[in-house]
Coordinates of C-alpha atoms in Angstrom, one line a residue:
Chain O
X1 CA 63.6 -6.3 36.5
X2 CA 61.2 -3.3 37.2
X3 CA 58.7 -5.0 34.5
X4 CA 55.9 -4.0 36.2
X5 CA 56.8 -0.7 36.7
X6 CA 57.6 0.0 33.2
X7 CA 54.2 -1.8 32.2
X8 CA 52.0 0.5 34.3
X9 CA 50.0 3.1 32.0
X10 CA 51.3 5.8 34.7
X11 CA 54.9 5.7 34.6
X12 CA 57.4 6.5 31.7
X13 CA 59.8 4.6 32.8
X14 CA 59.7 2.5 29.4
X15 CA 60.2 6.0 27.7
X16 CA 63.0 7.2 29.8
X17 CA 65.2 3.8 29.1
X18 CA 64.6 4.6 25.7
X19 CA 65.8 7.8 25.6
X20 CA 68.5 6.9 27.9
X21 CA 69.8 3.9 25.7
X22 CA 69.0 6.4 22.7
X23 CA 71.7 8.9 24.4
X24 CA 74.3 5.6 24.9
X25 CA 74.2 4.5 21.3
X26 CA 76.5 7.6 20.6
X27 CA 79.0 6.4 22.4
X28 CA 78.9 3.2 21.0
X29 CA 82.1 2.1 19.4
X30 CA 82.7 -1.6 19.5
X31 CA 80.4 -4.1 18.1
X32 CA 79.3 -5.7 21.3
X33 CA 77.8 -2.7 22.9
X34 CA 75.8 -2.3 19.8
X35 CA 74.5 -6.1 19.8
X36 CA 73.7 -5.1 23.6
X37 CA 72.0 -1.8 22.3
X38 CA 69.9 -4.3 19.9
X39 CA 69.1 -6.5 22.5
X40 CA 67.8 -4.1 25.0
X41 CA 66.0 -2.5 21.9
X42 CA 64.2 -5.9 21.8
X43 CA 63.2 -5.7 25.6
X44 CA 61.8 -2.5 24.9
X45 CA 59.8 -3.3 21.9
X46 CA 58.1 -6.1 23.8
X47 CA 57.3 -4.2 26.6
X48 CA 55.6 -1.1 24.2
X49 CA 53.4 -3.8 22.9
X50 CA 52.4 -5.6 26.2
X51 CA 52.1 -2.0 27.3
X52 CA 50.0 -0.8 24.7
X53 CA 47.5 -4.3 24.7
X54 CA 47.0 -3.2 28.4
X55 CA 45.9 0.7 26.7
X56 CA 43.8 -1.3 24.2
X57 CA 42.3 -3.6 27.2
X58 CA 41.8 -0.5 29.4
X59 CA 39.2 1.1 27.0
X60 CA 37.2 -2.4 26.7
X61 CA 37.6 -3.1 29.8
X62 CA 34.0 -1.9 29.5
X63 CA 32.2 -3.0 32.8
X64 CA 29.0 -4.3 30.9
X65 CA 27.6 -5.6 34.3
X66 CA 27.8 -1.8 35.7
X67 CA 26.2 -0.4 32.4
X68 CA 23.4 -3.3 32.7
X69 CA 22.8 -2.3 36.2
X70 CA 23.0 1.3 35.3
X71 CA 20.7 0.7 32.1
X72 CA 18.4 -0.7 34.7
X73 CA 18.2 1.9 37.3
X74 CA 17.4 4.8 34.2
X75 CA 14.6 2.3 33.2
X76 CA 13.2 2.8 36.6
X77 CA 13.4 -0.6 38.3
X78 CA 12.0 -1.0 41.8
X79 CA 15.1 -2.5 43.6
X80 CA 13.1 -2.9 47.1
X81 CA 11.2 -5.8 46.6
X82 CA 14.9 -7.8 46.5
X83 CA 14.8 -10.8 48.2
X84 CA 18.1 -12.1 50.1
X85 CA 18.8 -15.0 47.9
X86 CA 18.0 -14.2 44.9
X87 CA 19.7 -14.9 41.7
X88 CA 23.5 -13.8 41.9
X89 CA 24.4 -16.9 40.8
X90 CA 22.0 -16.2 37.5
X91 CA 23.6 -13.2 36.6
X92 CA 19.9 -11.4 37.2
X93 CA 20.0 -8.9 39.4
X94 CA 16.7 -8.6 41.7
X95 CA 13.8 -6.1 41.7
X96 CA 10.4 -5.1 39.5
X97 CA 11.0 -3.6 36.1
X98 CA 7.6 -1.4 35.6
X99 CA 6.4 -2.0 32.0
X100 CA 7.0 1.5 30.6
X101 CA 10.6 0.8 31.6
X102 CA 11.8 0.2 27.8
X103 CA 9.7 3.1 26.7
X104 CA 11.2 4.9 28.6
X105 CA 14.6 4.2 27.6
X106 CA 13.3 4.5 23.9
X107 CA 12.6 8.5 24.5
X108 CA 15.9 9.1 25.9
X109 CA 17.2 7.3 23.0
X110 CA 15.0 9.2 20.7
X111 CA 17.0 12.3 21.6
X112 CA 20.4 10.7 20.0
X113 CA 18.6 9.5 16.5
X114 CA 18.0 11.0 13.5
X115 CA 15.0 9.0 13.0
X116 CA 12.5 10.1 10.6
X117 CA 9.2 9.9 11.7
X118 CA 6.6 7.7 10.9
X119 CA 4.2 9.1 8.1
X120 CA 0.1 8.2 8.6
X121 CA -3.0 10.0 8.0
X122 CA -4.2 11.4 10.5
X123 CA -7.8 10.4 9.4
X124 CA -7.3 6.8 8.4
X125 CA -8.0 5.1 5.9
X126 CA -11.0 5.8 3.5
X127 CA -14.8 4.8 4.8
X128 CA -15.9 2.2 2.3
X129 CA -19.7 3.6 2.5
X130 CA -20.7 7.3 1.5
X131 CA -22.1 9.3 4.3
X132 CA -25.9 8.7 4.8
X133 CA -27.1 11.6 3.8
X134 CA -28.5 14.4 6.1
X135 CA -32.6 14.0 5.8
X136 CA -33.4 18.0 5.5
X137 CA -37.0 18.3 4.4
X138 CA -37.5 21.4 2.4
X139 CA -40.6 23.0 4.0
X140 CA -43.5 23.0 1.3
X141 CA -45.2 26.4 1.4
X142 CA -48.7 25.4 2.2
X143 CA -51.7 25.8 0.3
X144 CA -54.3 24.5 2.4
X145 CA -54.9 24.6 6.1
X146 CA -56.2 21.4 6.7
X147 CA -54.6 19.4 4.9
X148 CA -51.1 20.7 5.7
X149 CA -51.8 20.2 9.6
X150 CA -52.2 16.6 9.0
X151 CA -49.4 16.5 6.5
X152 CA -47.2 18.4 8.9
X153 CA -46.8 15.5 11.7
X154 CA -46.3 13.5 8.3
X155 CA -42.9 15.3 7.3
X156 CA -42.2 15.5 10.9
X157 CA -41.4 11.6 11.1
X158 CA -39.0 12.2 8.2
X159 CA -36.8 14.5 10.6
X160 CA -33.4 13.0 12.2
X161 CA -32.5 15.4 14.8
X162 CA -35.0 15.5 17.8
X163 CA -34.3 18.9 18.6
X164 CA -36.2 19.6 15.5
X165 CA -39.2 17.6 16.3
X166 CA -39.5 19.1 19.7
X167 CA -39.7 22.5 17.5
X168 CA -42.2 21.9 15.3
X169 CA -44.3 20.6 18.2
X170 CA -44.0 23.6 19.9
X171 CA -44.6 25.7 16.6
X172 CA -48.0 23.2 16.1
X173 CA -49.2 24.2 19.5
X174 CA -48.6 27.8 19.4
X175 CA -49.9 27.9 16.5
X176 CA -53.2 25.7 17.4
X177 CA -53.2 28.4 20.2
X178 CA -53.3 31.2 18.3
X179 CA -56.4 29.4 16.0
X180 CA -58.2 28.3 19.0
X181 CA -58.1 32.1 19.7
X182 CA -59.0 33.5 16.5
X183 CA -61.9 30.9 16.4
X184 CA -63.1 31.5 19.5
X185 CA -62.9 35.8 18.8
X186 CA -62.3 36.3 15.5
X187 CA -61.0 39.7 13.7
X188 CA -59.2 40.4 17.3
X189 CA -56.0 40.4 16.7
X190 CA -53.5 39.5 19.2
X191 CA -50.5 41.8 20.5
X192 CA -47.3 40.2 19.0
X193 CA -45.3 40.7 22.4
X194 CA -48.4 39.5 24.7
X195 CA -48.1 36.5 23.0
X196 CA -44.8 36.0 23.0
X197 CA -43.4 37.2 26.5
X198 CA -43.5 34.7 29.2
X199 CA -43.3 36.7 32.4
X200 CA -41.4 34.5 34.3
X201 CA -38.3 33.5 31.8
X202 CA -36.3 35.7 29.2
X203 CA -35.0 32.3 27.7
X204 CA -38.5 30.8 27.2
X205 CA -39.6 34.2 25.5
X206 CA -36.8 34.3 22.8
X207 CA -37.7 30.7 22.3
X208 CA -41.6 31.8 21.8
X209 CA -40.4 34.3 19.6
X210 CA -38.1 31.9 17.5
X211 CA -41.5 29.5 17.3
X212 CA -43.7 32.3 16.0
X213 CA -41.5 32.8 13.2
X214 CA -42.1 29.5 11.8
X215 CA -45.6 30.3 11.7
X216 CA -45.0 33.6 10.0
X217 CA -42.5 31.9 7.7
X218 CA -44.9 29.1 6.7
X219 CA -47.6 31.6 6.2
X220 CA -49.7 30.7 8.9
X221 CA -49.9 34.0 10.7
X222 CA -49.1 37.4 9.8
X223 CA -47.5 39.6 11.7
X224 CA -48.9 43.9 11.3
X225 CA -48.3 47.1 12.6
X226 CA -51.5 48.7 14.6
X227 CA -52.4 52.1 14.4
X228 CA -50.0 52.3 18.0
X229 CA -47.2 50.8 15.6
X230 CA -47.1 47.9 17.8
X231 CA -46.8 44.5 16.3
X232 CA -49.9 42.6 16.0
X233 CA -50.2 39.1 14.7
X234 CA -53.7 37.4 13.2
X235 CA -53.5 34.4 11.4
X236 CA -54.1 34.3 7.9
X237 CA -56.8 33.2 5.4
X238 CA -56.4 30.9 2.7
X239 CA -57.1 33.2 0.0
X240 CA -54.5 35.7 1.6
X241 CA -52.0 33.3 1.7
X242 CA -52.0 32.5 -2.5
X243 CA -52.2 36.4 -2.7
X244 CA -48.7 36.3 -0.7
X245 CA -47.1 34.0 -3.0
X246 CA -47.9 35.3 -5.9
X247 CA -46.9 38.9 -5.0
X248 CA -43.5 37.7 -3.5
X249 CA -44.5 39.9 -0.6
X250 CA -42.6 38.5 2.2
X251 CA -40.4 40.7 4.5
X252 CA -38.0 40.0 6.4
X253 CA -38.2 41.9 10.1
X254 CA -35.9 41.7 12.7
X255 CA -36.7 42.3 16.1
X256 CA -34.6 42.9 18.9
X257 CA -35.3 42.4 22.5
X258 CA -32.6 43.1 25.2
X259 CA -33.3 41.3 28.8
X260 CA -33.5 45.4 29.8
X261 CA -36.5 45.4 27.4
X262 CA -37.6 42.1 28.0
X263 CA -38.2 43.6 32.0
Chain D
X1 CA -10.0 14.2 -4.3
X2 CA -9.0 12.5 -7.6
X3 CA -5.3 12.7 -7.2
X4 CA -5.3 9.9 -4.6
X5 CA -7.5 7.4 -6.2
X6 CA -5.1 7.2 -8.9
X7 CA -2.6 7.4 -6.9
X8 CA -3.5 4.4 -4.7
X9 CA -4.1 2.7 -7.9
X10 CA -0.8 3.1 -9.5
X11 CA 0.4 1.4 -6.5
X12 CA -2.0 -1.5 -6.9
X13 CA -1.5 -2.1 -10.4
X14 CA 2.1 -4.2 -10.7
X15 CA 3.4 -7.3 -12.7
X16 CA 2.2 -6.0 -16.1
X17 CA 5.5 -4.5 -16.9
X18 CA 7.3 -7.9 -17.2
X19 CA 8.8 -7.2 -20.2
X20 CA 10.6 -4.4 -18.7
X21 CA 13.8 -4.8 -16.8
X22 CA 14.3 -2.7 -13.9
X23 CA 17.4 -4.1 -12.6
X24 CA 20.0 -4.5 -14.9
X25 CA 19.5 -1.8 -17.3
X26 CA 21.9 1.4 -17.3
X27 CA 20.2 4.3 -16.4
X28 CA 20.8 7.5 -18.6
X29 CA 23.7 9.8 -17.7
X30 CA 23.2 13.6 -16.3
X31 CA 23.6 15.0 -19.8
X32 CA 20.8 12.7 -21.3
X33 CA 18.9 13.6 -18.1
X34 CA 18.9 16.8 -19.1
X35 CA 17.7 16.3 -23.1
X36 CA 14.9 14.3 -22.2
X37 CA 13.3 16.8 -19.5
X38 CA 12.3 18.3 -22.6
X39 CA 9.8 15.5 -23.2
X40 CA 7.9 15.9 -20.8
X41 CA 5.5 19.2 -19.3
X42 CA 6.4 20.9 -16.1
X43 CA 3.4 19.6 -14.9
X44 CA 3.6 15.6 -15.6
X45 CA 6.6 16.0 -13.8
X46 CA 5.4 17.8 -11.1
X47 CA 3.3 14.9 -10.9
X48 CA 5.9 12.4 -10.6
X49 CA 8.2 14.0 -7.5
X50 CA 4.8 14.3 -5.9
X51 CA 4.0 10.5 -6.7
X52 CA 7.4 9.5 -5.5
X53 CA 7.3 11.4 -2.2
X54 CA 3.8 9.9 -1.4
X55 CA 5.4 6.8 -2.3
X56 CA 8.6 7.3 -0.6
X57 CA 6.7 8.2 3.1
X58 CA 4.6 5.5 3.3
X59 CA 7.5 2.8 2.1
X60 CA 9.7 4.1 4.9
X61 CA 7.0 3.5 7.4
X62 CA 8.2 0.1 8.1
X63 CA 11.5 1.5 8.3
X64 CA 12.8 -1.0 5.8
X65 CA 15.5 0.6 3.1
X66 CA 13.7 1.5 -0.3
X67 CA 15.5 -0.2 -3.4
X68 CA 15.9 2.0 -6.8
X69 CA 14.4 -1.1 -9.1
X70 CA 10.8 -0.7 -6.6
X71 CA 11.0 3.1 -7.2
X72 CA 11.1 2.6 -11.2
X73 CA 8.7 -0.2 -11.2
X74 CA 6.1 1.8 -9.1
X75 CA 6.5 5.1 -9.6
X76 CA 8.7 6.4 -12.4
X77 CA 7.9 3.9 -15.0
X78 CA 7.7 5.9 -18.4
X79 CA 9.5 8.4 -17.1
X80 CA 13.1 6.2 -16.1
X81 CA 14.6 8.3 -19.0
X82 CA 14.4 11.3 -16.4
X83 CA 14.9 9.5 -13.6
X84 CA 17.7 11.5 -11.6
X85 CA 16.1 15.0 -11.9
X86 CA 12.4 13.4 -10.3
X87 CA 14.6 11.8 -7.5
X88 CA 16.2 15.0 -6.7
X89 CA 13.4 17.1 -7.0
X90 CA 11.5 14.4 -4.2
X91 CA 14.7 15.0 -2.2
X92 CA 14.2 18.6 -2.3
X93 CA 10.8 18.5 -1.1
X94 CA 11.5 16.2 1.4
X95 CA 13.7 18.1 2.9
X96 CA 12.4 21.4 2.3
X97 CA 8.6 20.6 3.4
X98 CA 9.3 17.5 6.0
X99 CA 12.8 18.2 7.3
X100 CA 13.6 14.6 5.9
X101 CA 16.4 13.7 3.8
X102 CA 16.7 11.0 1.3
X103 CA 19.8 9.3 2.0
X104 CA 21.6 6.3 -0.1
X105 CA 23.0 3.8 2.3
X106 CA 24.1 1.7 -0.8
X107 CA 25.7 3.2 -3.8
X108 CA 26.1 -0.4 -5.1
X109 CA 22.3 -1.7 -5.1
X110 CA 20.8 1.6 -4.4
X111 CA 18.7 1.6 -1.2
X112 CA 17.8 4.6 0.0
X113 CA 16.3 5.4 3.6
X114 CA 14.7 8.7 5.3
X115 CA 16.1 10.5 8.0
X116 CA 15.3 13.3 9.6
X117 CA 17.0 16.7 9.6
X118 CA 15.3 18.3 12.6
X119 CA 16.0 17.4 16.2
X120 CA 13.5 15.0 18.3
X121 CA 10.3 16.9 19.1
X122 CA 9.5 16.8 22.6
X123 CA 6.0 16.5 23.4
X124 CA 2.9 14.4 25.1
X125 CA 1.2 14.2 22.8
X126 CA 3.5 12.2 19.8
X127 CA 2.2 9.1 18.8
X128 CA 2.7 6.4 21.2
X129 CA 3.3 2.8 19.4
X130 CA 5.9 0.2 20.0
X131 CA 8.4 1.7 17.9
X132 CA 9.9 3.7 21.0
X133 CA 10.4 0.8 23.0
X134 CA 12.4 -1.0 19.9
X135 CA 14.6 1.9 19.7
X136 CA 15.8 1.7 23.4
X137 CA 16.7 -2.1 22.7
X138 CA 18.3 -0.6 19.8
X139 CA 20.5 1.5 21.1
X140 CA 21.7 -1.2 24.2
X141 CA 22.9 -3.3 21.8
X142 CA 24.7 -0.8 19.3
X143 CA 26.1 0.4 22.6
X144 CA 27.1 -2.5 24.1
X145 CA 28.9 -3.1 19.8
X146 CA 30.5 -0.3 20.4
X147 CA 32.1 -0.8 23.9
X148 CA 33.5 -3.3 22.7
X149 CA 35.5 -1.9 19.9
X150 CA 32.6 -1.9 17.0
X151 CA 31.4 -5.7 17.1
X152 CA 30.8 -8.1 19.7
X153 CA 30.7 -12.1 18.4
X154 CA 27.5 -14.0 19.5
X155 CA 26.1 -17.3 18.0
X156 CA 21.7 -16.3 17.6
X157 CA 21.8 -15.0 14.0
X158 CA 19.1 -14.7 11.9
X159 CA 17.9 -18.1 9.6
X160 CA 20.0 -19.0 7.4
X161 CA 18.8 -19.4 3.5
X162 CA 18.8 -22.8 2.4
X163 CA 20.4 -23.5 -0.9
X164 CA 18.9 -26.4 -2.7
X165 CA 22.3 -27.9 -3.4
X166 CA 23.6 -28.0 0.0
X167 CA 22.9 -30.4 2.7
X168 CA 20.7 -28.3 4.7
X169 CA 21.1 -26.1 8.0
X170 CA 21.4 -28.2 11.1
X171 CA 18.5 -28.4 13.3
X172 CA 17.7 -25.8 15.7
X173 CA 19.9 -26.7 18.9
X174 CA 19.8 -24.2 21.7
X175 CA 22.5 -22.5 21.5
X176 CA 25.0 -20.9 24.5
X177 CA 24.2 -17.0 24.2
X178 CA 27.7 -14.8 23.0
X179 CA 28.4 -11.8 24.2
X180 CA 25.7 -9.4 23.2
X181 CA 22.9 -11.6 24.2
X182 CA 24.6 -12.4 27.6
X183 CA 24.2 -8.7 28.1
X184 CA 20.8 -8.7 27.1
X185 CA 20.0 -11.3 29.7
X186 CA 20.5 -8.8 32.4
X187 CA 18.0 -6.9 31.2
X188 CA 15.8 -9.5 31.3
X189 CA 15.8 -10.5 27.2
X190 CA 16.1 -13.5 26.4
X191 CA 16.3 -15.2 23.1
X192 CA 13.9 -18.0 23.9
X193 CA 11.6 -16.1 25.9
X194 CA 8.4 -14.7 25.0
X195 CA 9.0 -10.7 26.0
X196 CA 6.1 -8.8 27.5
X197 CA 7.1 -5.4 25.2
X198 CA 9.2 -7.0 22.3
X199 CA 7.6 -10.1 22.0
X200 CA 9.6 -12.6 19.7
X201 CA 13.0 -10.9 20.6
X202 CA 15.1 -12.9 18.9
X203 CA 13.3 -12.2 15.8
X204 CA 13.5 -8.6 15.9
X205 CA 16.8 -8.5 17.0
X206 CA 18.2 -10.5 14.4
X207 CA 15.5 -10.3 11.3
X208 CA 13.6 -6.9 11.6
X209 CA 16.3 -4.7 12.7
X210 CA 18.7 -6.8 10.2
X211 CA 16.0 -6.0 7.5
X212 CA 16.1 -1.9 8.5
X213 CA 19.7 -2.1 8.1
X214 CA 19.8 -1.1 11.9
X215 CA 22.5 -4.2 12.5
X216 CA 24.8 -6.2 10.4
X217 CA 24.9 -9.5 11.5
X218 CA 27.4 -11.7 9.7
X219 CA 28.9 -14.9 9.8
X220 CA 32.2 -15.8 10.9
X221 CA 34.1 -18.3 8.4
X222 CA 35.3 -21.5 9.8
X223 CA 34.3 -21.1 13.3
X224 CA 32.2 -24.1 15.1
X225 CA 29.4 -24.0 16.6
X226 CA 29.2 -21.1 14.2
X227 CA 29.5 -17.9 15.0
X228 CA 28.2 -14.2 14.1
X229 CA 29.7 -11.0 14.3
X230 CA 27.0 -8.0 14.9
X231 CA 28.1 -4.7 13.9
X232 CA 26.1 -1.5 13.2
X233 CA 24.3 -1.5 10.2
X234 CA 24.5 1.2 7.7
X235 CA 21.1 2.6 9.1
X236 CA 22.1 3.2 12.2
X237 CA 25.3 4.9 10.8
X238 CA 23.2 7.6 9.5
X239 CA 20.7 8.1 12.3
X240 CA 23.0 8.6 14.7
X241 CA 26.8 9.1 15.6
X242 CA 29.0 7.1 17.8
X243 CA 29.7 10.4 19.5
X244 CA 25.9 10.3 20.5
X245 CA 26.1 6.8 21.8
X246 CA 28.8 7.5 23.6
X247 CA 26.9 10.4 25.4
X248 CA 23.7 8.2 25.7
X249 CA 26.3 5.9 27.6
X250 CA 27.6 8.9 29.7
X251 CA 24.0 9.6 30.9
X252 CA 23.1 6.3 31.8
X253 CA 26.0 5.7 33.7

């Protein structure tokens, strides 16, 4: 009679009749108590299996419509935009689902897997063409004056980076400068820092300073101690300039000028 | 450098070794293993775990299981007869310099997979593709499997092969969505729908992450309209644990 008592998952009720009827069997003597004893074991029986169905039903009683709506909700949907009829009767909840939502339940998710990661370069894939390669003209030591002005502007064109053709026109014009000089007062030679200082800019002077070398480099210009020991540069004749090869005399110098100094 | 030209090439060269049979040949025992290591130098073989774990890394970028017979056709070749020790020695380095582990998910055909032995790194800047978003659908429906005791039946499955002596497959009717893809609906997936993120959803639920071993979907005998049971697949065994789902579960509710 108390079926539903002894079914609920709460009560031990089924256990207790058990144990009760297990304590009556020993005083069982005649045959019909028995056959009652076997039929109340029957009742029982039933009722442990009906009773553990409803255990098995319990744990899948899984409310997939809560996880759904839950799944949702982590996935960030935007329930406000709901509108009052909207589709119960589909089964589809209302509201926005923002497009990173699955993305976002995919990193959670990432946490629980032991996936490995995907292996690619990190360059890609091989370039089919070489590399163009870098156009460095080696600079020629000169021979000639004349002819390597107008051969100058020549290589010049060959040149990629335009920084570098901005250098060499300044090195042309200081060094047309310092010619134009020499020309117009030969055998003066001109005081390394008065030509290189610019008054007015610390930055500009280095730069002079990094354009005069070229000169010096190329042979254009020498660069001498006076009788003060100050540096003194005059540019050089042709004849002095094979000598210079020849002999392997170059030096190297280098100068140091502070922004103290440069004051 | 050198080393991958010829690598890429070994890769591209295939079909000349016809008259060899990968599949069905035995392959030599541990002992035999052992007596033939002594025909080859330290450094050939050296060669060949290094081959194999290229190979190995770029084959599980799909995520699609990596069979034994491609592993001798492509990589080991000559060297079958010390097969075992160059697979063990790629395992070894796998693990060792990657944190990956080479892991048979079928003893029977051997397929092997990669997984990875180090936790999830966190981070802003990991690559961002469409793999992420896959793996979230992924684990809704291996949930939802296992909420409901380890498989759920649904009728989409994926095509079925047709067998030239059989009257062939009926025609593609739509069908009334099972269980899992009921669930799926109210997350806005639908089989016949085009999906903004997953695109052909049907498709990847039922071909690509059937062809990653992710899901088993199977057939029912002698139910009609016919009927599929998913289950996890093997894949998903290894990369995670029901115990995770369970917690991924807890944290979503």
């Amino acid at each position: 009679e108390n079926r539903e008592d002894m079914l609920s998952s709460k009560s031990n009720r089924l256990t207790e009749a058990l144990e009760e009827a297990n304590k009556l069997f020993s005083g069982v003597s005649c045959a019909r108590e028995a056959a009652l004893d076997a039929q109340f074991l029957v009742l029982a029986s039933n009722l442990g299996k009906e009773k553990a169905n409803e255990l098995h039903s319990e744990m899948t009683a899984f409310d997939s419509l809560a996880f759904a709506e839950d799944l949702l909700t982590f996935m960030g949907i935007n329930r406000i935009e709901v509108e009052e009829n909207d589709s119960d009767s589909e089964g589809i909840s209302g509201g926005y689902l923002p497009s990173n939502a699955w993305h976002k339940l995919g990193e959670e998710t990432e946490k629980y897997f032991r996936r490995a990661p995907s292996f690619h370069y990190m360059l890609g894939s091989f370039k089919s063409d070489p590399p163009v390669p870098r156009q460095r003209i080696e600079r020629q030591k000169k021979t000639t004056g004349g002819e390597e002005k107008r051969a100058m502007p020549a290589q010049l064109k060959k040149m990629e980076e335009s920084h570098q053709e901005a250098t060499e026109k300044e090195v042309e014009r200081i060094l047309g400068l310092l010619q134009t000089h020499f020309k117009n007062d030969p055998d003066t030679p001109i005081s390394f820092f008065d030509l290189v200082i610019d008054p007015n800019s610390f930055a500009r002077t280095v730069e002079n300073i990094f354009h005069v070398s070229f000169i010096i480099r190329d042979g254009f210009a020498r660069l001498k101690l006076d009788d003060d020991k100050l540096p003194i540069i005059e540019p050089s004749k042709d004849e002095g300039r094979k000598d210079d090869h020849s002999a392997g005399a170059r030096n190297q110098v280098v100068i140091s000028l502070n922004h103290q100094e440069w004051k | 450098p050198p080393q991958h030209q010829r690598l890429a090439f070994a890769f591209a060269s295939q079909g000349d070794d016809g008259d060899e049979d990968f599949s069905l040949s035995q392959m030599p025992t541990h002992s035999q293993v052992q007596r033939n290591l002594e025909r080859h130098s330290q450094d050939q073989l050296n060669q060949k775990v290094s081959e194999l774990v290229q190979f190995l890394l770029v084959k599980d970028q799909k995520k699609i299981p990596i069979k034994r017979v491609d592993i001798l056709k492509k990589v080991i070749r000559e060297y079958r007869d010390v097969y075992s020790e160059i697979v063990n020695r790629a395992g070894r380095t796998l693990q060792q310099v990657f944190g990956l582990q080479l892991v048979e998910i079928d003893t029977k055909h051997h397929i092997y997979i990669l997984t990875s032995d180090l936790p999830r790194a966190e981070g802003e800047n990991l690559r961002r593709d469409n793999q992420t978003a896959k793996l979230g659908l992924l684990i809704v429906i291996l949930s939802f499997i296992f909420m409901k005791g380890n498989s759920a039946k649904d009728s989409e499955s994926p095509p079925a092969p047709h067998f030239p002596f059989l009257p062939p497959p009926p025609p593609l009717t739509p069908r009334f969505p099972g269980a899992v893809w009921e669930f799926l609906r109210r997350l806005r997936v639908q089989p016949g729908e085009r999906h903004e993120v997953f695109g052909d959803v049907r498709k990847l639920v039922t071909e690509e992450f059937v062809r990653q071993k992710y899901l088993e979907i199977t057939p029912i005998p002698l139910t009609d309209p016919p009927e599929f049971k998913y289950q996890w697949g093997p894949r998903a065994a290894k990369e995670t644990t029901k115990k995770d789902v369970l917690r991924f579960v807890a944290k979503v509710r």
